[in-house]
Amino acid sequence: MAILVYIENTDGGLKKSAFEAAAYAKAIADQKGDTLVALSIGDVADAELQKLGKYGVTKVLNASQANLKQFVNKAYAAIIAAAAKQEQASVVVLSNSFSGKGLAPRVAAKLDAGLADGAISLPSWNGNDMEVKKTAFSNKAFATEIISSPVKVISLSPNAYELKESPASAEIVPFTADVNANDLSVVLKEIVRATDKISLPEAEIVVSAGRGLKGPENWAMVEELADVLGAATACSKPVSDAGWRPHSEHVGQTGIVVSPNLYIAIGISGAIQHLAGVSSSKTIVVINKDPEAPFFKVADYGIVGDAFEVVPKLTEAIRNLKNN
Amino acid sequence: MKILVCISNVPDTTSKITFTNDNTVFNTAGIQYIINPYDEIALAKAVELAEGGKGTVTVINVGDAATEPTIRKALAIGADDAVRVNAQPRDAWFVANQIANYAKGQGFDLILTGRESIDYNGAQVAALLGELLDLPSVSIAKKLVIEGNEANIDREIEGGKEVLSVSLPVVVGTAEGVAEPKIPNMRGIMGARSKPLQVVEPIEVPVLASIARYESPAARGAVKLVDDVDQLVQLLHGEAKVI
Ligand SMILES: Cc1cc2nc3c(=O)[nH]c(=O)nc-3n(C[C@H](O)[C@H](O)[C@H](O)COP(=O)(O)OP(=O)(O)OC[C@H]3O[C@@H](n4cnc5c(N)ncnc54)[C@H](O)[C@@H]3O)c2cc1C
Ligand SMILES: Cc1cc2nc3c(=O)[nH]c(=O)nc-3n(C[C@H](O)[C@H](O)[C@H](O)COP(=O)(O)OP(=O)(O)OC[C@H]3O[C@@H](n4cnc5c(N)ncnc54)[C@H](O)[C@@H]3O)c2cc1C
């Protein structure tokens, strides 16, 4: 038996979430006394795949055939399921990324497996049954799920599992499987990606601002603060509804759920729907001119003050810290 | 064009979430239910596409009789007819199997879901339907334009989007950007009462997953209010160790 981890790449590169999935799968392999096998699909250089060795991967199946260069969930799911069958995997781990969300349910269905979506900690075992924790009710609660099918699929939330190293050396083995033309019917025309931006769901620091900022013209100071911190920018729902910021920055119960190490909320009141999306952040800082703003109740640190004064000063202070 | 919209009946977004029976059962006492906000986007898009006799919109919900007000609201917003699969929705696998069982062989050109249900946040149903019906699927779409037999879709990815095109039929999970939710008008509300709502019995689906127990998030300690930014930076650096 083996544990299979699917390693997602972005333009041929592996991101932190890919290593998190590998380290998480390694920990499960150790729990079960099974071997760990990784699977990469698409065009990823051997040198990049070898980095997985650092997290305990000793074997990487590399499915790099020409018709799999672009991500299509239907085709990729078929390849992952074929690899899982070949390796007799008892557990398949994927990242709960945007692509992972379109992939994991299909993989699970192909393997008659239960899917634990968005796991936030290592599973525990009770005979064949696996228990694993996830967030539910849009971060207002946690649910511990029991997966009782013979094969289990887990999608791991970004930033939920600490990267643990267990150095090994990864052997790269070609993997080919038949791809049904019908599985490739989605045509990719273009990828539009702001390469200078840090991706919000995976960001370790998030600087977020709300209606308190009055208008889109005032976001320069937010971006500057994000810049010195190496942070992603985010916003409240009314801000994206008004078109001040793109929808992809809207966090909350009906937006993106984030769990960074540091979430800085500027001019956001802290409505229950907003808090649902950010409450699992490790540290929360609130900057708001109203001392009664509900956000202070769930914050770790707060400054009661005018954002237009506080934010530029904060940026300066952090810049000084980083320069020293 | 024949469109199927899947709607989940979820606690109002202002709900306080608590549990009973030793944290094993979601406490529904006092909870108001709404159409899952992402499903309102799907429904608005479907109504838009079908307008002016260009198609029909069927909504489907897997739920017990208590979900009927939510289904009626969907009819008031503009769906033509509704189906309720008469079962407590156990999990996404169960729900998707019920919907697939209803949809197969009916010739839907477009099956829409929300990007996720805000109660269990599985984001599973769209991809599961794709798998069960052997159709292409896009789980998180920020834009959906139908031209003839083609769906042009912007798929959300970290830090950007993929611009995709695919022939119908297809399953799409909708997010913000696809359409603006519609508010039902009086005529819609009156008309909804007489629109057909068919109740079908569920099929058996093997149990693969279940929920053992719930937890509420641990309360955070009291906030430390500071007066100046230097103090804040020191705390973030020295105490919280996050910068
Ligand atoms: C179905 C539904 C779903 C929703 N989902 C979400 C969601 O996912 N995410 C979300 O964010 N919201 C969501 N909302 C909206 C939510 O209820 C709130 O309306 C919203 O979060 C408020 O945004 P805000 O904090 O930016 O604005 P406001 O509530 O207007 O707060 C602005 C804050 O800025 C402060 N302020 C003003 N001027 C300054 C200044 N100069 N310096 C410092 N502070 C200042 C004010 O004191 C105030 O606290 C949802 C609502 C509904 C009905
Ligand atoms: C009292 C009660 C108890 C429940 N207990 C559980 C439980 O213990 N575990 C659990 O996982 N679920 C439970 N549910 C079901 C839950 O409401 C969801 O319907 C189902 O679990 C799918 O969740 P998901 O988060 O995976 O959906 P997602 O995959 O996130 O949903 C995506 C989309 O699928 C569609 N969809 C989802 N659910 C339905 C539905 N019921 N009917 C039609 N379309 C739908 C919607 O378009 C939705 O936007 C319970 C529901 C009720 C009313």
XYZ file of C-alpha atoms in Angstrom, chain A residues 41-266:
226
model
C 1.216 16.090 -14.248
C 2.359 18.502 -16.940
C 5.631 20.133 -17.738
C 7.813 20.262 -14.636
C 11.607 20.065 -14.804
C 13.305 17.198 -12.957
C 15.262 19.674 -10.852
C 12.008 21.153 -9.624
C 10.522 17.741 -8.812
C 13.674 16.754 -6.952
C 12.884 19.469 -4.406
C 10.149 17.143 -3.149
C 12.861 14.917 -1.688
C 13.313 17.426 1.088
C 9.827 16.570 2.355
C 10.231 12.806 2.318
C 9.211 11.953 -1.238
C 11.333 9.080 -2.559
C 9.452 8.442 -5.799
C 7.827 10.888 -8.199
C 5.634 9.655 -11.026
C 6.015 12.189 -13.795
C 3.148 12.325 -16.282
C 4.519 14.778 -18.804
C 2.923 13.557 -22.011
C 2.147 16.250 -24.557
C -1.634 16.220 -24.249
C -1.437 16.861 -20.497
C 0.478 20.120 -20.562
C -2.605 22.155 -19.728
C -4.732 21.520 -16.687
C -8.130 20.002 -17.481
C -9.744 18.606 -14.358
C -11.475 15.717 -16.101
C -8.285 14.407 -17.713
C -6.064 15.078 -14.704
C -8.521 13.264 -12.421
C -8.315 10.213 -14.687
C -4.512 10.237 -14.475
C -4.507 10.619 -10.695
C -6.989 7.765 -10.335
C -4.890 5.570 -12.648
C -1.768 6.302 -10.593
C -3.652 5.606 -7.357
C -4.721 2.225 -8.727
C -1.245 1.360 -9.984
C 0.297 2.186 -6.603
C -2.607 0.650 -4.666
C -2.895 3.891 -2.774
C -5.008 3.823 0.364
C -4.969 7.609 0.708
C -4.708 10.244 -2.022
C -3.727 13.780 -0.961
C -4.267 16.920 -3.059
C -4.071 20.652 -2.398
C -7.402 22.359 -1.806
C -6.502 25.029 -4.353
C -8.871 26.415 -6.973
C -7.794 23.654 -9.342
C -7.810 21.087 -6.553
C -11.457 21.853 -5.873
C -12.346 20.851 -9.408
C -10.156 17.781 -9.224
C -10.512 16.122 -5.823
C -14.246 15.265 -6.071
C -13.663 13.630 -9.454
C -10.712 11.610 -8.165
C -12.787 10.505 -5.181
C -15.710 9.461 -7.385
C -13.410 7.427 -9.648
C -11.968 5.580 -6.657
C -15.313 5.101 -4.846
C -13.636 7.080 -2.103
C -14.945 9.512 0.464
C -13.432 12.968 0.181
C -12.352 15.034 3.167
C -12.301 18.480 1.590
C -10.223 21.273 3.041
C -8.517 19.290 5.817
C -6.743 21.471 8.367
C -4.891 18.875 10.436
C -3.442 15.384 10.258
C -5.961 12.551 10.302
C -6.302 10.026 13.083
C -7.191 6.391 12.550
C -9.681 4.031 14.055
C -9.144 0.729 12.269
C -10.014 1.444 8.653
C -11.880 4.633 9.487
C -10.077 7.932 9.118
C -11.038 11.042 11.062
C -9.958 14.452 9.869
C -10.836 18.003 10.822
C -12.061 20.694 8.428
C -13.721 24.053 8.789
C -17.473 24.215 8.262
C -20.150 26.867 8.173
C -17.686 29.165 6.440
C -15.175 29.164 9.272
C -17.765 29.599 12.008
C -17.105 26.031 13.169
C -14.953 22.958 12.709
C -16.262 19.545 11.736
C -14.458 16.264 12.243
C -15.298 13.992 9.355
C -15.108 10.218 9.308
C -14.151 8.692 5.982
C -15.092 5.035 5.959
C -14.515 3.986 2.340
C -11.533 1.666 1.652
C -9.716 4.417 -0.305
C -9.696 7.960 1.076
C -9.102 11.279 -0.618
C -7.999 14.362 1.323
C -7.669 17.891 -0.011
C -5.421 19.962 2.241
C -6.166 23.619 2.977
C -3.324 26.022 2.228
C -1.375 27.342 5.252
C -2.886 24.673 7.507
C 0.016 22.260 7.800
C 3.442 23.272 8.920
C 6.149 22.408 6.419
C 8.203 19.659 8.018
C 11.364 18.493 6.339
C 12.330 14.825 6.191
C 15.177 14.775 3.696
C 15.238 11.950 1.198
C 16.220 11.692 -2.400
C 13.460 11.626 -4.965
C 13.660 9.270 -7.905
C 11.705 10.464 -10.933
C 9.842 7.798 -12.884
C 7.890 8.493 -16.094
C 4.195 7.754 -15.858
C 1.943 7.390 -18.865
C -1.708 6.613 -19.002
C -4.275 6.754 -21.734
C -6.195 9.980 -21.955
C -9.681 9.844 -23.353
C -10.152 12.624 -25.945
C -13.551 13.292 -24.400
C -11.748 14.230 -21.158
C -9.924 17.055 -22.928
C -12.941 18.888 -24.308
C -12.283 22.074 -22.320
C -10.060 24.365 -24.370
C -7.711 26.754 -22.601
C -7.458 29.990 -24.539
C -5.445 32.122 -22.208
C -4.068 32.359 -18.692
C -4.219 35.819 -17.172
C -2.172 36.098 -14.034
C -0.823 39.105 -12.220
C 2.648 37.739 -11.582
C 3.702 40.558 -9.287
C 0.842 39.817 -6.914
C 0.813 37.400 -4.030
C -2.036 34.925 -4.264
C -4.633 35.633 -1.588
C -5.705 32.127 -0.488
C -2.093 31.094 0.112
C -0.705 34.372 1.429
C 1.044 34.328 4.801
C 0.216 37.980 5.391
C -2.943 39.715 4.193
C -3.630 43.453 4.271
C -7.339 44.076 3.897
C -9.388 47.240 3.757
C -13.055 48.169 3.839
C -15.515 50.916 3.241
C -13.710 53.063 5.817
C -11.254 53.929 3.063
C -13.919 55.987 1.296
C -12.946 55.259 -2.306
C -10.710 53.279 -4.663
C -8.293 56.191 -5.018
C -7.154 55.575 -1.429
C -5.834 52.067 -1.972
C -2.294 53.160 -2.754
C -1.448 53.207 0.952
C -2.914 49.715 1.376
C -0.822 48.401 -1.498
C 2.252 50.068 -0.117
C 1.781 48.443 3.277
C 1.192 45.091 1.562
C 4.331 45.668 -0.436
C 6.670 46.174 2.525
C 5.147 43.136 4.221
C 5.187 40.887 1.146
C 1.453 40.548 1.701
C -1.587 39.938 -0.490
C -4.295 42.588 -0.569
C -7.929 41.881 0.249
C -11.156 43.769 0.884
C -14.646 43.562 2.343
C -17.655 42.689 0.190
C -19.119 46.190 -0.268
C -15.743 47.316 -1.582
C -15.722 44.723 -4.359
C -19.458 45.133 -4.973
C -18.809 48.822 -5.607
C -16.057 47.904 -8.026
C -13.332 49.595 -5.961
C -11.435 46.311 -5.958
C -11.773 43.066 -7.963
C -14.092 40.316 -6.693
C -11.119 38.011 -6.288
C -10.038 40.136 -3.281
C -13.327 39.825 -1.408
C -12.902 37.793 1.765
C -15.609 36.451 4.009
C -18.403 33.965 4.173
C -19.375 34.602 0.571
C -15.844 35.271 -0.634
C -12.414 33.815 -0.118
C -11.645 32.217 3.227
C -8.107 32.979 4.355
C -5.962 31.742 7.220
C -2.731 33.724 7.069
C -0.258 34.217 9.900
C -1.185 37.885 9.983
C -4.408 39.601 8.871
C -4.488 43.390 9.029
C -7.990 44.879 8.760
C -8.186 48.561 7.940
